[in-house]
JSON list of N, CA and C in Angstrom, two decimals:
[
{"chain": "A", "resi": 294, "resn": "MET", "atom": "N", "xyz": [-125.27, -1.87, 56.78]},
{"chain": "A", "resi": 294, "resn": "MET", "atom": "CA", "xyz": [-126.41, -1.11, 56.32]},
{"chain": "A", "resi": 294, "resn": "MET", "atom": "C", "xyz": [-126.45, 0.20, 57.09]},
{"chain": "A", "resi": 295, "resn": "SER", "atom": "N", "xyz": [-126.63, 1.28, 56.42]},
{"chain": "A", "resi": 295, "resn": "SER", "atom": "CA", "xyz": [-126.66, 2.59, 57.05]},
{"chain": "A", "resi": 295, "resn": "SER", "atom": "C", "xyz": [-128.08, 3.13, 57.00]},
{"chain": "A", "resi": 296, "resn": "ASP", "atom": "N", "xyz": [-128.43, 3.84, 58.10]},
{"chain": "A", "resi": 296, "resn": "ASP", "atom": "CA", "xyz": [-129.77, 4.41, 58.10]},
{"chain": "A", "resi": 296, "resn": "ASP", "atom": "C", "xyz": [-129.79, 5.77, 57.42]},
{"chain": "A", "resi": 297, "resn": "GLY", "atom": "N", "xyz": [-128.61, 6.26, 57.03]},
{"chain": "A", "resi": 297, "resn": "GLY", "atom": "CA", "xyz": [-128.55, 7.51, 56.29]},
{"chain": "A", "resi": 297, "resn": "GLY", "atom": "C", "xyz": [-128.59, 8.74, 57.17]},
{"chain": "A", "resi": 298, "resn": "MET", "atom": "N", "xyz": [-128.77, 8.56, 58.48]},
{"chain": "A", "resi": 298, "resn": "MET", "atom": "CA", "xyz": [-128.88, 9.72, 59.35]},
{"chain": "A", "resi": 298, "resn": "MET", "atom": "C", "xyz": [-127.56, 10.01, 60.06]},
{"chain": "A", "resi": 299, "resn": "ASP", "atom": "N", "xyz": [-126.98, 9.01, 60.70]},
{"chain": "A", "resi": 299, "resn": "ASP", "atom": "CA", "xyz": [-125.75, 9.27, 61.44]},
{"chain": "A", "resi": 299, "resn": "ASP", "atom": "C", "xyz": [-124.60, 8.38, 60.98]},
{"chain": "A", "resi": 300, "resn": "GLY", "atom": "N", "xyz": [-124.82, 7.59, 59.93]},
{"chain": "A", "resi": 300, "resn": "GLY", "atom": "CA", "xyz": [-123.76, 6.77, 59.38]},
{"chain": "A", "resi": 300, "resn": "GLY", "atom": "C", "xyz": [-123.54, 5.45, 60.10]},
{"chain": "A", "resi": 301, "resn": "ARG", "atom": "N", "xyz": [-124.25, 5.19, 61.18]},
{"chain": "A", "resi": 301, "resn": "ARG", "atom": "CA", "xyz": [-124.07, 3.93, 61.89]},
{"chain": "A", "resi": 301, "resn": "ARG", "atom": "C", "xyz": [-124.82, 2.83, 61.19]},
{"chain": "A", "resi": 302, "resn": "ASN", "atom": "N", "xyz": [-124.35, 1.62, 61.37]},
{"chain": "A", "resi": 302, "resn": "ASN", "atom": "CA", "xyz": [-125.05, 0.47, 60.82]},
{"chain": "A", "resi": 302, "resn": "ASN", "atom": "C", "xyz": [-126.25, 0.15, 61.69]},
{"chain": "A", "resi": 303, "resn": "SER", "atom": "N", "xyz": [-127.32, -0.23, 61.07]},
{"chain": "A", "resi": 303, "resn": "SER", "atom": "CA", "xyz": [-128.51, -0.61, 61.85]},
{"chain": "A", "resi": 303, "resn": "SER", "atom": "C", "xyz": [-129.18, -1.79, 61.16]},
{"chain": "A", "resi": 304, "resn": "ALA", "atom": "N", "xyz": [-129.82, -2.60, 61.98]},
{"chain": "A", "resi": 304, "resn": "ALA", "atom": "CA", "xyz": [-130.53, -3.76, 61.45]},
{"chain": "A", "resi": 304, "resn": "ALA", "atom": "C", "xyz": [-131.83, -3.28, 60.82]},
{"chain": "A", "resi": 305, "resn": "PRO", "atom": "N", "xyz": [-132.33, -4.04, 59.87]},
{"chain": "A", "resi": 305, "resn": "PRO", "atom": "CA", "xyz": [-133.63, -3.65, 59.30]},
{"chain": "A", "resi": 305, "resn": "PRO", "atom": "C", "xyz": [-134.70, -3.72, 60.37]},
{"chain": "A", "resi": 306, "resn": "PRO", "atom": "N", "xyz": [-135.72, -2.90, 60.26]},
{"chain": "A", "resi": 306, "resn": "PRO", "atom": "CA", "xyz": [-136.78, -2.91, 61.29]},
{"chain": "A", "resi": 306, "resn": "PRO", "atom": "C", "xyz": [-137.48, -4.26, 61.32]},
{"chain": "A", "resi": 307, "resn": "VAL", "atom": "N", "xyz": [-137.86, -4.66, 62.51]},
{"chain": "A", "resi": 307, "resn": "VAL", "atom": "CA", "xyz": [-138.59, -5.91, 62.68]},
{"chain": "A", "resi": 307, "resn": "VAL", "atom": "C", "xyz": [-140.06, -5.56, 62.71]},
{"chain": "A", "resi": 308, "resn": "LEU", "atom": "N", "xyz": [-140.79, -6.10, 61.77]},
{"chain": "A", "resi": 308, "resn": "LEU", "atom": "CA", "xyz": [-142.22, -5.84, 61.67]},
{"chain": "A", "resi": 308, "resn": "LEU", "atom": "C", "xyz": [-142.98, -7.02, 62.25]},
{"chain": "A", "resi": 309, "resn": "PRO", "atom": "N", "xyz": [-144.13, -6.76, 62.86]},
{"chain": "A", "resi": 309, "resn": "PRO", "atom": "CA", "xyz": [-144.93, -7.89, 63.38]},
{"chain": "A", "resi": 309, "resn": "PRO", "atom": "C", "xyz": [-145.35, -8.80, 62.24]},
{"chain": "A", "resi": 310, "resn": "GLU", "atom": "N", "xyz": [-145.44, -10.09, 62.54]},
{"chain": "A", "resi": 310, "resn": "GLU", "atom": "CA", "xyz": [-145.87, -11.02, 61.51]},
{"chain": "A", "resi": 310, "resn": "GLU", "atom": "C", "xyz": [-147.28, -10.68, 61.07]},
{"chain": "A", "resi": 311, "resn": "HIS", "atom": "N", "xyz": [-147.48, -10.74, 59.77]},
{"chain": "A", "resi": 311, "resn": "HIS", "atom": "CA", "xyz": [-148.82, -10.50, 59.23]},
{"chain": "A", "resi": 311, "resn": "HIS", "atom": "C", "xyz": [-149.53, -11.85, 59.17]},
{"chain": "A", "resi": 312, "resn": "PRO", "atom": "N", "xyz": [-150.70, -11.96, 59.77]},
{"chain": "A", "resi": 312, "resn": "PRO", "atom": "CA", "xyz": [-151.38, -13.24, 59.80]},
{"chain": "A", "resi": 312, "resn": "PRO", "atom": "C", "xyz": [-151.89, -13.69, 58.43]},
{"chain": "A", "resi": 313, "resn": "GLY", "atom": "N", "xyz": [-151.75, -12.85, 57.44]},
{"chain": "A", "resi": 313, "resn": "GLY", "atom": "CA", "xyz": [-152.25, -13.20, 56.11]},
{"chain": "A", "resi": 313, "resn": "GLY", "atom": "C", "xyz": [-153.69, -12.76, 55.95]},
{"chain": "A", "resi": 314, "resn": "PRO", "atom": "N", "xyz": [-154.22, -12.99, 54.78]},
{"chain": "A", "resi": 314, "resn": "PRO", "atom": "CA", "xyz": [-155.61, -12.56, 54.56]},
{"chain": "A", "resi": 314, "resn": "PRO", "atom": "C", "xyz": [-156.56, -13.38, 55.42]},
{"chain": "A", "resi": 315, "resn": "ARG", "atom": "N", "xyz": [-157.59, -12.72, 55.86]},
{"chain": "A", "resi": 315, "resn": "ARG", "atom": "CA", "xyz": [-158.62, -13.40, 56.65]},
{"chain": "A", "resi": 315, "resn": "ARG", "atom": "C", "xyz": [-159.45, -14.27, 55.73]},
{"chain": "A", "resi": 316, "resn": "LEU", "atom": "N", "xyz": [-159.63, -15.49, 56.14]},
{"chain": "A", "resi": 316, "resn": "LEU", "atom": "CA", "xyz": [-160.46, -16.38, 55.35]},
{"chain": "A", "resi": 316, "resn": "LEU", "atom": "C", "xyz": [-161.92, -15.99, 55.53]},
{"chain": "A", "resi": 317, "resn": "PRO", "atom": "N", "xyz": [-162.72, -16.11, 54.48]},
{"chain": "A", "resi": 317, "resn": "PRO", "atom": "CA", "xyz": [-164.13, -15.78, 54.63]},
{"chain": "A", "resi": 317, "resn": "PRO", "atom": "C", "xyz": [-164.77, -16.73, 55.64]},
{"chain": "A", "resi": 318, "resn": "ARG", "atom": "N", "xyz": [-165.65, -16.20, 56.43]},
{"chain": "A", "resi": 318, "resn": "ARG", "atom": "CA", "xyz": [-166.33, -17.00, 57.43]},
{"chain": "A", "resi": 318, "resn": "ARG", "atom": "C", "xyz": [-167.57, -17.64, 56.82]},
{"chain": "A", "resi": 319, "resn": "ARG", "atom": "N", "xyz": [-167.79, -18.87, 57.18]},
{"chain": "A", "resi": 319, "resn": "ARG", "atom": "CA", "xyz": [-169.00, -19.56, 56.72]},
{"chain": "A", "resi": 319, "resn": "ARG", "atom": "C", "xyz": [-170.17, -18.99, 57.51]},
{"chain": "A", "resi": 320, "resn": "ILE", "atom": "N", "xyz": [-171.19, -18.56, 56.82]},
{"chain": "A", "resi": 320, "resn": "ILE", "atom": "CA", "xyz": [-172.37, -17.98, 57.45]},
{"chain": "A", "resi": 320, "resn": "ILE", "atom": "C", "xyz": [-173.46, -19.04, 57.52]},
{"chain": "A", "resi": 321, "resn": "ARG", "atom": "N", "xyz": [-174.08, -19.15, 58.67]},
{"chain": "A", "resi": 321, "resn": "ARG", "atom": "CA", "xyz": [-175.13, -20.14, 58.91]},
{"chain": "A", "resi": 321, "resn": "ARG", "atom": "C", "xyz": [-176.37, -19.42, 59.45]},
{"chain": "A", "resi": 322, "resn": "ARG", "atom": "N", "xyz": [-177.47, -20.14, 59.43]},
{"chain": "A", "resi": 322, "resn": "ARG", "atom": "CA", "xyz": [-178.68, -19.65, 60.08]},
{"chain": "A", "resi": 322, "resn": "ARG", "atom": "C", "xyz": [-178.80, -20.38, 61.40]},
{"chain": "A", "resi": 323, "resn": "ILE", "atom": "N", "xyz": [-179.15, -19.64, 62.46]},
{"chain": "A", "resi": 323, "resn": "ILE", "atom": "CA", "xyz": [-179.49, -20.28, 63.73]},
{"chain": "A", "resi": 323, "resn": "ILE", "atom": "C", "xyz": [-180.95, -19.97, 63.99]},
{"chain": "A", "resi": 324, "resn": "ARG", "atom": "N", "xyz": [-181.72, -21.01, 64.22]},
{"chain": "A", "resi": 324, "resn": "ARG", "atom": "CA", "xyz": [-183.16, -20.88, 64.49]},
{"chain": "A", "resi": 324, "resn": "ARG", "atom": "C", "xyz": [-183.39, -21.37, 65.91]},
{"chain": "A", "resi": 325, "resn": "ILE", "atom": "N", "xyz": [-184.03, -20.54, 66.71]},
{"chain": "A", "resi": 325, "resn": "ILE", "atom": "CA", "xyz": [-184.35, -20.87, 68.10]},
{"chain": "A", "resi": 325, "resn": "ILE", "atom": "C", "xyz": [-185.86, -20.87, 68.22]},
{"chain": "A", "resi": 326, "resn": "VAL", "atom": "N", "xyz": [-186.42, -22.01, 68.58]},
{"chain": "A", "resi": 326, "resn": "VAL", "atom": "CA", "xyz": [-187.87, -22.15, 68.71]},
{"chain": "A", "resi": 326, "resn": "VAL", "atom": "C", "xyz": [-188.18, -22.52, 70.16]},
{"chain": "A", "resi": 327, "resn": "SER", "atom": "N", "xyz": [-189.03, -21.72, 70.76]},
{"chain": "A", "resi": 327, "resn": "SER", "atom": "CA", "xyz": [-189.47, -21.98, 72.13]},
{"chain": "A", "resi": 327, "resn": "SER", "atom": "C", "xyz": [-190.95, -21.64, 72.21]},
{"chain": "A", "resi": 328, "resn": "GLY", "atom": "N", "xyz": [-191.78, -22.68, 72.22]},
{"chain": "A", "resi": 328, "resn": "GLY", "atom": "CA", "xyz": [-193.23, -22.45, 72.22]},
{"chain": "A", "resi": 328, "resn": "GLY", "atom": "C", "xyz": [-193.63, -21.74, 70.95]},
{"chain": "A", "resi": 329, "resn": "ALA", "atom": "N", "xyz": [-194.37, -20.63, 71.12]},
{"chain": "A", "resi": 329, "resn": "ALA", "atom": "CA", "xyz": [-194.84, -19.86, 69.96]},
{"chain": "A", "resi": 329, "resn": "ALA", "atom": "C", "xyz": [-193.77, -18.91, 69.42]},
{"chain": "A", "resi": 330, "resn": "LEU", "atom": "N", "xyz": [-192.65, -18.79, 70.11]},
{"chain": "A", "resi": 330, "resn": "LEU", "atom": "CA", "xyz": [-191.59, -17.86, 69.71]},
{"chain": "A", "resi": 330, "resn": "LEU", "atom": "C", "xyz": [-190.59, -18.56, 68.79]},
{"chain": "A", "resi": 331, "resn": "THR", "atom": "N", "xyz": [-190.35, -17.96, 67.63]},
{"chain": "A", "resi": 331, "resn": "THR", "atom": "CA", "xyz": [-189.34, -18.46, 66.70]},
{"chain": "A", "resi": 331, "resn": "THR", "atom": "C", "xyz": [-188.43, -17.30, 66.31]},
{"chain": "A", "resi": 332, "resn": "LEU", "atom": "N", "xyz": [-187.13, -17.49, 66.54]},
{"chain": "A", "resi": 332, "resn": "LEU", "atom": "CA", "xyz": [-186.14, -16.47, 66.21]},
{"chain": "A", "resi": 332, "resn": "LEU", "atom": "C", "xyz": [-185.20, -17.04, 65.15]},
{"chain": "A", "resi": 333, "resn": "ASN", "atom": "N", "xyz": [-184.90, -16.25, 64.13]},
{"chain": "A", "resi": 333, "resn": "ASN", "atom": "CA", "xyz": [-183.97, -16.66, 63.07]},
{"chain": "A", "resi": 333, "resn": "ASN", "atom": "C", "xyz": [-182.92, -15.57, 62.92]},
{"chain": "A", "resi": 334, "resn": "TYR", "atom": "N", "xyz": [-181.66, -15.99, 62.92]},
{"chain": "A", "resi": 334, "resn": "TYR", "atom": "CA", "xyz": [-180.54, -15.06, 62.76]},
{"chain": "A", "resi": 334, "resn": "TYR", "atom": "C", "xyz": [-179.51, -15.66, 61.83]},
{"chain": "A", "resi": 335, "resn": "ARG", "atom": "N", "xyz": [-178.66, -14.78, 61.28]},
{"chain": "A", "resi": 335, "resn": "ARG", "atom": "CA", "xyz": [-177.49, -15.27, 60.55]},
{"chain": "A", "resi": 335, "resn": "ARG", "atom": "C", "xyz": [-176.27, -15.02, 61.45]},
{"chain": "A", "resi": 336, "resn": "ALA", "atom": "N", "xyz": [-175.34, -15.95, 61.38]},
{"chain": "A", "resi": 336, "resn": "ALA", "atom": "CA", "xyz": [-174.14, -15.85, 62.22]},
{"chain": "A", "resi": 336, "resn": "ALA", "atom": "C", "xyz": [-173.04, -16.69, 61.59]},
{"chain": "A", "resi": 337, "resn": "SER", "atom": "N", "xyz": [-171.83, -16.46, 62.02]},
{"chain": "A", "resi": 337, "resn": "SER", "atom": "CA", "xyz": [-170.75, -17.31, 61.54]},
{"chain": "A", "resi": 337, "resn": "SER", "atom": "C", "xyz": [-171.00, -18.72, 62.09]},
{"chain": "A", "resi": 338, "resn": "ALA", "atom": "N", "xyz": [-170.40, -19.71, 61.46]},
{"chain": "A", "resi": 338, "resn": "ALA", "atom": "CA", "xyz": [-170.58, -21.09, 61.90]},
{"chain": "A", "resi": 338, "resn": "ALA", "atom": "C", "xyz": [-170.15, -21.25, 63.35]},
{"chain": "A", "resi": 339, "resn": "GLU", "atom": "N", "xyz": [-169.05, -20.61, 63.72]},
{"chain": "A", "resi": 339, "resn": "GLU", "atom": "CA", "xyz": [-168.56, -20.71, 65.10]},
{"chain": "A", "resi": 339, "resn": "GLU", "atom": "C", "xyz": [-169.53, -20.06, 66.09]},
{"chain": "A", "resi": 340, "resn": "GLN", "atom": "N", "xyz": [-170.03, -18.88, 65.75]},
{"chain": "A", "resi": 340, "resn": "GLN", "atom": "CA", "xyz": [-170.97, -18.18, 66.63]},
{"chain": "A", "resi": 340, "resn": "GLN", "atom": "C", "xyz": [-172.25, -19.00, 66.81]},
{"chain": "A", "resi": 341, "resn": "ALA", "atom": "N", "xyz": [-172.78, -19.51, 65.69]},
{"chain": "A", "resi": 341, "resn": "ALA", "atom": "CA", "xyz": [-174.03, -20.29, 65.77]},
{"chain": "A", "resi": 341, "resn": "ALA", "atom": "C", "xyz": [-173.83, -21.53, 66.62]},
{"chain": "A", "resi": 342, "resn": "ARG", "atom": "N", "xyz": [-172.71, -22.22, 66.42]},
{"chain": "A", "resi": 342, "resn": "ARG", "atom": "CA", "xyz": [-172.42, -23.42, 67.20]},
{"chain": "A", "resi": 342, "resn": "ARG", "atom": "C", "xyz": [-172.28, -23.09, 68.69]},
{"chain": "A", "resi": 343, "resn": "ASN", "atom": "N", "xyz": [-171.59, -22.00, 69.01]},
{"chain": "A", "resi": 343, "resn": "ASN", "atom": "CA", "xyz": [-171.40, -21.62, 70.40]},
{"chain": "A", "resi": 343, "resn": "ASN", "atom": "C", "xyz": [-172.72, -21.28, 71.09]},
{"chain": "A", "resi": 344, "resn": "VAL", "atom": "N", "xyz": [-173.59, -20.55, 70.41]},
{"chain": "A", "resi": 344, "resn": "VAL", "atom": "CA", "xyz": [-174.90, -20.20, 70.98]},
{"chain": "A", "resi": 344, "resn": "VAL", "atom": "C", "xyz": [-175.73, -21.47, 71.15]},
{"chain": "A", "resi": 345, "resn": "ALA", "atom": "N", "xyz": [-175.77, -22.31, 70.14]},
{"chain": "A", "resi": 345, "resn": "ALA", "atom": "CA", "xyz": [-176.55, -23.55, 70.22]},
{"chain": "A", "resi": 345, "resn": "ALA", "atom": "C", "xyz": [-176.07, -24.44, 71.37]},
{"chain": "A", "resi": 346, "resn": "ASP", "atom": "N", "xyz": [-174.75, -24.56, 71.52]},
{"chain": "A", "resi": 346, "resn": "ASP", "atom": "CA", "xyz": [-174.19, -25.38, 72.61]},
{"chain": "A", "resi": 346, "resn": "ASP", "atom": "C", "xyz": [-174.58, -24.82, 73.98]},
{"chain": "A", "resi": 347, "resn": "LEU", "atom": "N", "xyz": [-174.46, -23.51, 74.13]},
{"chain": "A", "resi": 347, "resn": "LEU", "atom": "CA", "xyz": [-174.80, -22.88, 75.41]},
{"chain": "A", "resi": 347, "resn": "LEU", "atom": "C", "xyz": [-176.27, -23.06, 75.74]},
{"chain": "A", "resi": 348, "resn": "LEU", "atom": "N", "xyz": [-177.14, -22.81, 74.78]},
{"chain": "A", "resi": 348, "resn": "LEU", "atom": "CA", "xyz": [-178.57, -22.96, 75.02]},
{"chain": "A", "resi": 348, "resn": "LEU", "atom": "C", "xyz": [-178.93, -24.41, 75.33]},
{"chain": "A", "resi": 349, "resn": "ALA", "atom": "N", "xyz": [-178.35, -25.35, 74.60]},
{"chain": "A", "resi": 349, "resn": "ALA", "atom": "CA", "xyz": [-178.65, -26.77, 74.81]},
{"chain": "A", "resi": 349, "resn": "ALA", "atom": "C", "xyz": [-178.19, -27.23, 76.19]},
{"chain": "A", "resi": 350, "resn": "CYS", "atom": "N", "xyz": [-177.08, -26.71, 76.67]},
{"chain": "A", "resi": 350, "resn": "CYS", "atom": "CA", "xyz": [-176.55, -27.12, 77.98]},
{"chain": "A", "resi": 350, "resn": "CYS", "atom": "C", "xyz": [-177.27, -26.46, 79.15]},
{"chain": "A", "resi": 351, "resn": "ASN", "atom": "N", "xyz": [-177.68, -25.22, 78.97]},
{"chain": "A", "resi": 351, "resn": "ASN", "atom": "CA", "xyz": [-178.21, -24.45, 80.10]},
{"chain": "A", "resi": 351, "resn": "ASN", "atom": "C", "xyz": [-179.74, -24.37, 80.16]},
{"chain": "A", "resi": 352, "resn": "TYR", "atom": "N", "xyz": [-180.41, -24.74, 79.13]},
{"chain": "A", "resi": 352, "resn": "TYR", "atom": "CA", "xyz": [-181.87, -24.65, 79.13]},
{"chain": "A", "resi": 352, "resn": "TYR", "atom": "C", "xyz": [-182.50, -25.99, 78.78]},
{"chain": "A", "resi": 353, "resn": "THR", "atom": "N", "xyz": [-182.00, -27.04, 79.39]},
{"chain": "A", "resi": 353, "resn": "THR", "atom": "CA", "xyz": [-182.48, -28.39, 79.08]},
{"chain": "A", "resi": 353, "resn": "THR", "atom": "C", "xyz": [-183.92, -28.61, 79.54]},
{"chain": "A", "resi": 354, "resn": "SER", "atom": "N", "xyz": [-184.36, -27.90, 80.58]},
{"chain": "A", "resi": 354, "resn": "SER", "atom": "CA", "xyz": [-185.72, -28.10, 81.06]},
{"chain": "A", "resi": 354, "resn": "SER", "atom": "C", "xyz": [-186.75, -27.32, 80.23]},
{"chain": "A", "resi": 355, "resn": "GLN", "atom": "N", "xyz": [-186.29, -26.44, 79.38]},
{"chain": "A", "resi": 355, "resn": "GLN", "atom": "CA", "xyz": [-187.19, -25.65, 78.53]},
{"chain": "A", "resi": 355, "resn": "GLN", "atom": "C", "xyz": [-187.58, -26.45, 77.30]},
{"chain": "A", "resi": 356, "resn": "ASP", "atom": "N", "xyz": [-188.75, -26.16, 76.78]},
{"chain": "A", "resi": 356, "resn": "ASP", "atom": "CA", "xyz": [-189.18, -26.75, 75.53]},
{"chain": "A", "resi": 356, "resn": "ASP", "atom": "C", "xyz": [-188.60, -25.90, 74.41]},
{"chain": "A", "resi": 357, "resn": "MET", "atom": "N", "xyz": [-187.32, -26.12, 74.12]},
{"chain": "A", "resi": 357, "resn": "MET", "atom": "CA", "xyz": [-186.60, -25.29, 73.16]},
{"chain": "A", "resi": 357, "resn": "MET", "atom": "C", "xyz": [-185.93, -26.16, 72.11]},
{"chain": "A", "resi": 358, "resn": "VAL", "atom": "N", "xyz": [-186.03, -25.72, 70.87]},
{"chain": "A", "resi": 358, "resn": "VAL", "atom": "CA", "xyz": [-185.37, -26.41, 69.75]},
{"chain": "A", "resi": 358, "resn": "VAL", "atom": "C", "xyz": [-184.41, -25.41, 69.12]},
{"chain": "A", "resi": 359, "resn": "ILE", "atom": "N", "xyz": [-183.16, -25.83, 68.93]},
{"chain": "A", "resi": 359, "resn": "ILE", "atom": "CA", "xyz": [-182.16, -24.99, 68.31]},
{"chain": "A", "resi": 359, "resn": "ILE", "atom": "C", "xyz": [-181.68, -25.70, 67.05]},
{"chain": "A", "resi": 360, "resn": "ILE", "atom": "N", "xyz": [-181.76, -25.01, 65.93]},
{"chain": "A", "resi": 360, "resn": "ILE", "atom": "CA", "xyz": [-181.36, -25.58, 64.64]},
{"chain": "A", "resi": 360, "resn": "ILE", "atom": "C", "xyz": [-180.30, -24.66, 64.04]},
{"chain": "A", "resi": 361, "resn": "VAL", "atom": "N", "xyz": [-179.21, -25.26, 63.60]},
{"chain": "A", "resi": 361, "resn": "VAL", "atom": "CA", "xyz": [-178.19, -24.53, 62.87]},
{"chain": "A", "resi": 361, "resn": "VAL", "atom": "C", "xyz": [-178.11, -25.19, 61.49]},
{"chain": "A", "resi": 362, "resn": "ASP", "atom": "N", "xyz": [-178.33, -24.39, 60.44]},
{"chain": "A", "resi": 362, "resn": "ASP", "atom": "CA", "xyz": [-178.33, -24.95, 59.09]},
{"chain": "A", "resi": 362, "resn": "ASP", "atom": "C", "xyz": [-177.80, -23.93, 58.09]},
{"chain": "A", "resi": 363, "resn": "ASP", "atom": "N", "xyz": [-177.84, -24.31, 56.83]},
{"chain": "A", "resi": 363, "resn": "ASP", "atom": "CA", "xyz": [-177.34, -23.45, 55.75]},
{"chain": "A", "resi": 363, "resn": "ASP", "atom": "C", "xyz": [-178.44, -22.67, 55.04]},
{"chain": "A", "resi": 364, "resn": "ARG", "atom": "N", "xyz": [-179.61, -22.60, 55.60]},
{"chain": "A", "resi": 364, "resn": "ARG", "atom": "CA", "xyz": [-180.72, -21.86, 54.97]},
{"chain": "A", "resi": 364, "resn": "ARG", "atom": "C", "xyz": [-180.61, -20.37, 55.28]},
{"chain": "A", "resi": 365, "resn": "VAL", "atom": "N", "xyz": [-179.55, -19.79, 54.80]},
{"chain": "A", "resi": 365, "resn": "VAL", "atom": "CA", "xyz": [-179.26, -18.38, 55.09]},
{"chain": "A", "resi": 365, "resn": "VAL", "atom": "C", "xyz": [-179.94, -17.52, 54.03]},
{"chain": "A", "resi": 366, "resn": "ASP", "atom": "N", "xyz": [-180.62, -16.51, 54.50]},
{"chain": "A", "resi": 366, "resn": "ASP", "atom": "CA", "xyz": [-181.27, -15.55, 53.62]},
{"chain": "A", "resi": 366, "resn": "ASP", "atom": "C", "xyz": [-180.68, -14.18, 53.96]},
{"chain": "A", "resi": 367, "resn": "THR", "atom": "N", "xyz": [-180.44, -13.37, 52.96]},
{"chain": "A", "resi": 367, "resn": "THR", "atom": "CA", "xyz": [-179.85, -12.04, 53.20]},
{"chain": "A", "resi": 367, "resn": "THR", "atom": "C", "xyz": [-180.75, -11.16, 54.05]},
{"chain": "A", "resi": 368, "resn": "ASP", "atom": "N", "xyz": [-182.04, -11.50, 54.15]},
{"chain": "A", "resi": 368, "resn": "ASP", "atom": "CA", "xyz": [-182.96, -10.72, 54.96]},
{"chain": "A", "resi": 368, "resn": "ASP", "atom": "C", "xyz": [-182.89, -11.07, 56.44]},
{"chain": "A", "resi": 369, "resn": "LEU", "atom": "N", "xyz": [-182.19, -12.14, 56.78]},
{"chain": "A", "resi": 369, "resn": "LEU", "atom": "CA", "xyz": [-182.08, -12.51, 58.20]},
{"chain": "A", "resi": 369, "resn": "LEU", "atom": "C", "xyz": [-181.27, -11.47, 58.94]},
{"chain": "A", "resi": 370, "resn": "PRO", "atom": "N", "xyz": [-181.70, -11.09, 60.13]},
{"chain": "A", "resi": 370, "resn": "PRO", "atom": "CA", "xyz": [-180.90, -10.15, 60.91]},
{"chain": "A", "resi": 370, "resn": "PRO", "atom": "C", "xyz": [-179.66, -10.86, 61.47]},
{"chain": "A", "resi": 371, "resn": "PRO", "atom": "N", "xyz": [-178.60, -10.11, 61.72]},
{"chain": "A", "resi": 371, "resn": "PRO", "atom": "CA", "xyz": [-177.43, -10.72, 62.32]},
{"chain": "A", "resi": 371, "resn": "PRO", "atom": "C", "xyz": [-177.71, -11.10, 63.77]},
{"chain": "A", "resi": 372, "resn": "LEU", "atom": "N", "xyz": [-177.01, -12.10, 64.25]},
{"chain": "A", "resi": 372, "resn": "LEU", "atom": "CA", "xyz": [-177.13, -12.52, 65.64]},
{"chain": "A", "resi": 372, "resn": "LEU", "atom": "C", "xyz": [-176.78, -11.34, 66.54]},
{"chain": "A", "resi": 373, "resn": "PRO", "atom": "N", "xyz": [-177.66, -10.96, 67.47]},
{"chain": "A", "resi": 373, "resn": "PRO", "atom": "CA", "xyz": [-177.36, -9.83, 68.36]},
{"chain": "A", "resi": 373, "resn": "PRO", "atom": "C", "xyz": [-176.07, -10.10, 69.15]},
{"chain": "A", "resi": 374, "resn": "CYS", "atom": "N", "xyz": [-175.25, -9.09, 69.28]},
{"chain": "A", "resi": 374, "resn": "CYS", "atom": "CA", "xyz": [-173.99, -9.20, 70.03]},
{"chain": "A", "resi": 374, "resn": "CYS", "atom": "C", "xyz": [-173.14, -10.36, 69.53]},
{"chain": "A", "resi": 375, "resn": "ALA", "atom": "N", "xyz": [-173.12, -10.56, 68.24]},
{"chain": "A", "resi": 375, "resn": "ALA", "atom": "CA", "xyz": [-172.44, -11.72, 67.64]},
{"chain": "A", "resi": 375, "resn": "ALA", "atom": "C", "xyz": [-170.99, -11.85, 68.07]},
{"chain": "A", "resi": 376, "resn": "GLY", "atom": "N", "xyz": [-170.29, -10.74, 68.24]},
{"chain": "A", "resi": 376, "resn": "GLY", "atom": "CA", "xyz": [-168.89, -10.77, 68.62]},
{"chain": "A", "resi": 376, "resn": "GLY", "atom": "C", "xyz": [-168.63, -11.45, 69.94]},
{"chain": "A", "resi": 377, "resn": "LEU", "atom": "N", "xyz": [-169.63, -11.52, 70.80]},
{"chain": "A", "resi": 377, "resn": "LEU", "atom": "CA", "xyz": [-169.46, -12.19, 72.10]},
{"chain": "A", "resi": 377, "resn": "LEU", "atom": "C", "xyz": [-169.38, -13.70, 71.95]},
{"chain": "A", "resi": 378, "resn": "TRP", "atom": "N", "xyz": [-169.80, -14.22, 70.82]},
{"chain": "A", "resi": 378, "resn": "TRP", "atom": "CA", "xyz": [-169.86, -15.65, 70.62]},
{"chain": "A", "resi": 378, "resn": "TRP", "atom": "C", "xyz": [-168.70, -16.21, 69.80]},
{"chain": "A", "resi": 379, "resn": "ASP", "atom": "N", "xyz": [-167.73, -15.38, 69.46]},
{"chain": "A", "resi": 379, "resn": "ASP", "atom": "CA", "xyz": [-166.55, -15.85, 68.70]},
{"chain": "A", "resi": 379, "resn": "ASP", "atom": "C", "xyz": [-165.69, -16.75, 69.55]}
]
């Protein structure tokens, strides 16, 4: 195979593997209830699970309820700093 420039044979370029199309992420609602405070966000299933696990492990003495469900509404705000929870 010639590259057409100097007549030498050259191997075809090696391209990085393409991981393929990104699969759509499942979006969930995470609800955090602590006393009179109720927070509702939308997040990927992984992000919601990671936040819920962290809160459940680290705030056991708090009167806190964490719910992750499929009651997603387009009006829900995204989870703040969601990328940190991937």
